[in-house]
Coordinates of C-alpha atoms in Angstrom, one line a residue:
M1 CA 0.0 0.0 0.0
T2 CA 1.3 3.5 -0.9
V3 CA 0.2 6.2 1.5
A4 CA 0.6 9.9 1.9
G5 CA 1.0 11.0 5.5
A6 CA 1.1 9.2 8.8
V7 CA -2.7 8.7 8.7
P8 CA -3.4 7.8 5.1
V9 CA -5.0 10.8 3.4
V10 CA -4.7 9.0 0.0
A11 CA -3.7 5.4 -0.4
S12 CA -3.2 3.2 -3.4
W13 CA -2.8 -0.5 -4.4
A14 CA -1.3 -1.4 -7.7
E15 CA -2.0 -4.3 -10.0
P16 CA 0.5 -7.2 -10.0
Q17 CA 3.9 -6.5 -11.6
G18 CA 3.9 -7.3 -15.3
I19 CA 0.1 -7.0 -15.6
K20 CA -1.4 -4.1 -17.5
A21 CA -4.0 -2.3 -15.4
R22 CA -7.6 -3.2 -16.4
G23 CA -9.1 0.0 -14.9
T24 CA -9.1 2.4 -12.0
L25 CA -11.1 2.5 -8.8
V26 CA -11.3 5.5 -6.5
V27 CA -12.7 4.5 -3.0
V28 CA -14.5 7.2 -0.9
P29 CA -14.7 6.3 2.8
G30 CA -17.7 6.7 5.0
R31 CA -18.2 8.6 8.3
G32 CA -15.2 8.3 10.7
E33 CA -13.0 6.3 8.3
H34 CA -9.9 7.0 6.4
A35 CA -8.2 5.7 3.2
G36 CA -6.3 2.9 4.9
V37 CA -9.5 1.3 6.2
Y38 CA -10.1 -0.1 2.7
E39 CA -6.7 -1.8 2.4
R40 CA -8.2 -5.3 2.3
F41 CA -10.7 -4.4 -0.4
G42 CA -8.0 -2.5 -2.3
R43 CA -5.5 -5.4 -2.2
R44 CA -8.1 -7.9 -3.3
V45 CA -9.3 -6.0 -6.3
A46 CA -5.8 -4.9 -7.3
A47 CA -4.8 -8.6 -7.4
D48 CA -7.4 -8.9 -10.2
G49 CA -5.6 -6.3 -12.2
Y50 CA -7.3 -3.1 -11.2
R51 CA -5.5 0.0 -9.9
V52 CA -7.1 1.2 -6.7
W53 CA -6.9 4.5 -4.9
A54 CA -8.7 5.6 -1.7
V55 CA -9.2 9.2 -0.7
S56 CA -10.1 11.0 2.5
D57 CA -13.5 11.2 4.3
P58 CA -15.5 13.9 2.6
T59 CA -17.6 14.5 5.7
V60 CA -14.4 15.9 7.3
E61 CA -13.4 18.2 4.5
E62 CA -15.5 18.0 1.4
A63 CA -13.3 20.3 -0.8
R64 CA -10.2 18.2 -0.1
A65 CA -12.0 14.9 -1.0
R66 CA -13.5 16.5 -4.1
S67 CA -10.1 17.7 -5.2
Q68 CA -8.4 14.3 -4.7
I69 CA -11.1 12.6 -6.7
R70 CA -11.0 15.1 -9.5
A71 CA -7.2 14.7 -9.7
L72 CA -7.4 10.9 -10.0
L73 CA -10.3 11.0 -12.5
E74 CA -8.8 13.6 -14.8
S75 CA -5.1 12.7 -14.7
V76 CA -3.4 11.3 -17.8
P77 CA -3.5 7.4 -17.6
S78 CA -0.2 5.8 -16.8
D79 CA 1.1 2.3 -16.9
E80 CA 3.4 3.0 -13.9
P81 CA 2.3 1.4 -10.6
G82 CA 1.3 4.1 -8.2
E83 CA 0.1 6.5 -10.9
T84 CA -3.5 7.1 -12.0
G85 CA -4.6 4.1 -14.0
P86 CA -6.5 3.7 -17.2
P87 CA -10.3 3.7 -17.8
P88 CA -12.8 2.6 -17.0
R89 CA -12.6 4.8 -13.9
V90 CA -15.1 3.8 -11.2
L91 CA -16.0 5.6 -8.0
V92 CA -16.5 3.2 -5.1
G93 CA -18.2 4.6 -2.0
S94 CA -19.2 3.3 1.4
D95 CA -21.8 4.9 3.7
T96 CA -21.7 8.7 3.2
G97 CA -18.8 8.0 0.7
A98 CA -21.4 6.2 -1.5
L99 CA -23.8 9.2 -1.2
F100 CA -21.0 11.6 -2.1
A101 CA -20.0 9.5 -5.1
A102 CA -23.6 9.4 -6.3
A103 CA -23.9 13.2 -5.9
L104 CA -20.8 13.7 -8.0
A105 CA -22.1 11.4 -10.7
A106 CA -25.5 13.1 -10.7
E107 CA -23.8 16.5 -11.2
G108 CA -22.1 15.1 -14.3
T109 CA -18.5 15.2 -12.8
A110 CA -16.1 14.4 -15.6
G111 CA -14.2 11.1 -15.7
I112 CA -16.7 8.8 -13.9
D113 CA -17.5 5.7 -15.9
A114 CA -19.4 3.8 -13.2
L115 CA -20.3 3.7 -9.5
V116 CA -20.1 0.9 -6.9
L117 CA -22.1 2.0 -3.8
A118 CA -21.9 0.1 -0.5
G119 CA -24.3 0.7 2.3
L120 CA -25.9 3.8 0.7
P121 CA -27.4 5.9 3.5
T122 CA -30.8 7.6 3.6
A123 CA -31.6 10.7 5.6
D124 CA -32.2 8.8 8.8
A125 CA -29.1 6.5 8.5
R126 CA -27.3 7.1 11.7
S127 CA -26.5 5.4 15.0
T128 CA -26.7 6.6 18.5
A129 CA -25.1 3.5 19.9
A130 CA -22.0 3.3 22.1
W131 CA -18.7 2.4 20.3
D132 CA -18.9 -1.3 20.9
D133 CA -22.4 -1.4 19.5
E134 CA -21.4 0.8 16.6
L135 CA -18.7 -1.7 15.7
V136 CA -21.4 -4.4 15.5
L137 CA -23.5 -2.2 13.2
R138 CA -20.5 -1.5 11.0
T139 CA -19.2 -5.0 10.4
S140 CA -19.7 -8.6 11.4
C141 CA -16.1 -9.4 10.6
P142 CA -14.1 -9.9 13.8
T143 CA -10.8 -9.1 11.9
H144 CA -12.2 -5.7 10.7
R145 CA -13.8 -5.0 14.1
G146 CA -10.3 -5.4 15.6
R147 CA -8.7 -3.2 13.1
L148 CA -11.3 -0.4 13.6
D149 CA -11.1 -0.7 17.4
G150 CA -7.3 -0.5 17.5
D151 CA -7.1 2.4 15.0
D152 CA -6.8 5.8 16.7
A153 CA -7.4 7.5 13.4
V154 CA -10.9 6.1 13.1
R155 CA -13.4 8.6 14.7
R156 CA -15.5 6.7 17.2
G157 CA -19.2 7.7 17.2
A158 CA -19.0 9.1 13.7
L159 CA -22.0 7.1 12.6
A160 CA -24.1 9.2 14.9
G161 CA -23.4 12.2 12.6
A162 CA -26.1 13.4 10.4
V163 CA -26.1 12.4 6.7
P164 CA -25.4 15.7 4.8
G165 CA -28.7 16.9 3.5
E166 CA -27.1 18.7 0.6
W167 CA -25.7 15.5 -0.7
L168 CA -29.0 13.8 -0.4
D169 CA -30.5 16.5 -2.6
R170 CA -27.8 16.3 -5.2
A171 CA -27.7 12.5 -5.4
R172 CA -30.7 12.2 -7.7
A173 CA -30.8 8.7 -9.0
A174 CA -32.6 9.6 -12.3
A175 CA -29.7 12.1 -13.1
I176 CA -27.0 9.4 -13.0
T177 CA -26.3 8.2 -16.5
V178 CA -23.4 5.8 -15.7
P179 CA -23.9 2.2 -14.7
V180 CA -24.3 1.6 -11.0
L181 CA -23.8 -1.4 -8.8
G182 CA -25.3 -1.3 -5.3
L183 CA -23.9 -3.6 -2.6
H184 CA -26.1 -3.6 0.5
G185 CA -26.2 -5.8 3.6
A186 CA -29.6 -7.4 4.0
A187 CA -29.3 -6.9 7.8
D188 CA -28.0 -3.4 7.6
G189 CA -29.2 -1.7 10.8
V190 CA -27.9 1.8 9.9
S191 CA -29.4 2.0 6.4
P192 CA -32.0 -0.8 6.1
L193 CA -32.2 -2.4 2.7
D194 CA -35.9 -1.6 2.2
T195 CA -35.2 2.1 2.5
V196 CA -32.8 2.2 -0.5
R197 CA -34.7 0.1 -3.0
A198 CA -36.7 3.0 -4.4
W199 CA -33.6 5.0 -5.0
Y200 CA -32.0 2.2 -7.0
A201 CA -35.2 1.6 -8.9
D202 CA -34.9 5.2 -10.3
L203 CA -31.5 4.6 -11.8
P204 CA -31.4 4.5 -15.6
Q205 CA -28.6 1.8 -15.4
G206 CA -28.5 0.2 -12.0
E207 CA -28.5 -3.1 -10.2
L208 CA -28.8 -3.7 -6.4
V209 CA -27.2 -6.8 -4.9
S210 CA -28.1 -7.7 -1.3
I211 CA -25.7 -9.6 0.9
A212 CA -27.4 -12.2 3.0
G213 CA -26.9 -11.4 6.7
G214 CA -24.7 -8.5 5.8
V215 CA -24.5 -5.3 7.9
H216 CA -23.6 -1.7 7.0
D217 CA -20.0 -1.9 5.6
A218 CA -20.5 -4.4 2.8
L219 CA -16.9 -4.1 1.6
N220 CA -15.5 -4.9 5.0
D221 CA -18.1 -7.3 6.3
Q222 CA -17.7 -11.1 7.0
T223 CA -18.7 -11.6 3.4
H224 CA -16.1 -9.2 2.0
R225 CA -14.8 -11.8 -0.5
T226 CA -18.3 -12.1 -2.0
A227 CA -18.6 -8.3 -2.2
A228 CA -15.3 -7.9 -3.9
A229 CA -16.0 -10.7 -6.3
T230 CA -19.4 -9.2 -7.2
A231 CA -17.6 -5.8 -7.8
V232 CA -15.0 -7.5 -10.1
L233 CA -17.7 -9.2 -12.1
F234 CA -19.4 -5.8 -12.6
L235 CA -16.0 -4.2 -13.6
E236 CA -15.4 -7.0 -16.2
R237 CA -18.8 -6.5 -17.7
L238 CA -18.2 -2.7 -17.8
R239 CA -14.9 -3.2 -19.6
L240 CA -16.4 -5.4 -22.2
G241 CA -19.5 -3.4 -22.7
E242 CA -21.6 -6.6 -22.8
G243 CA -24.2 -8.4 -20.8
P244 CA -23.4 -11.2 -18.4
I245 CA -20.1 -12.9 -19.1
A246 CA -21.0 -16.2 -17.5
R247 CA -24.3 -17.8 -16.9
V248 CA -25.6 -21.0 -15.2
E249 CA -26.9 -23.3 -17.9
D250 CA -30.2 -25.1 -17.5
L251 CA -29.4 -28.8 -17.4
G252 CA -33.1 -29.9 -17.1

């Protein structure tokens, strides 16, 4: 992982040496998180040939996150590891990071070829629980809980913060013209699955995948391998510009 600063403001994970990058992902963290929180997701997707970046939490400083994203989307593609990768360029967001990514796409921000949205929040998506209970709401993965609990840069209680109303207003599903993959825990106690269905239904090009038993952070939950694999399948379809690549044949 390449980082900038003691607490990662921007982090990156490169595709394997000798492999030409198949696309670029820019990950936008949710409330209380930072770029390094998505190391496991970044490493897994990078291993499949994608160049992955993660930026800072836009709820802390929106202008900084916006500037970081714009720089990664608009830079000249490079084959050098650690540099901005080639298209397709996909914004990946979790929690309020997903909402911020959706708002950028709805505004027509240049360079966005698709979105992957995990745990998209609605207006009431917040927690008033103590830290130990917030960890349970965030992830069912004991490894990731341990990482969050031992990370002084993770802001405890951040899920109690309000979802930015301006982002909710700007993130109009009908205005998003790029393909969208939604990943949402079926047991999400912060942003219940039923509350986001209507938003996804308004997308011109969208699909919503629910993760059985999953909670709020679909990318770092106990089923993180399934979430990453689903995202990679979406990316491969996006690259080829085709329908499903593989299908289960009817043997009856």
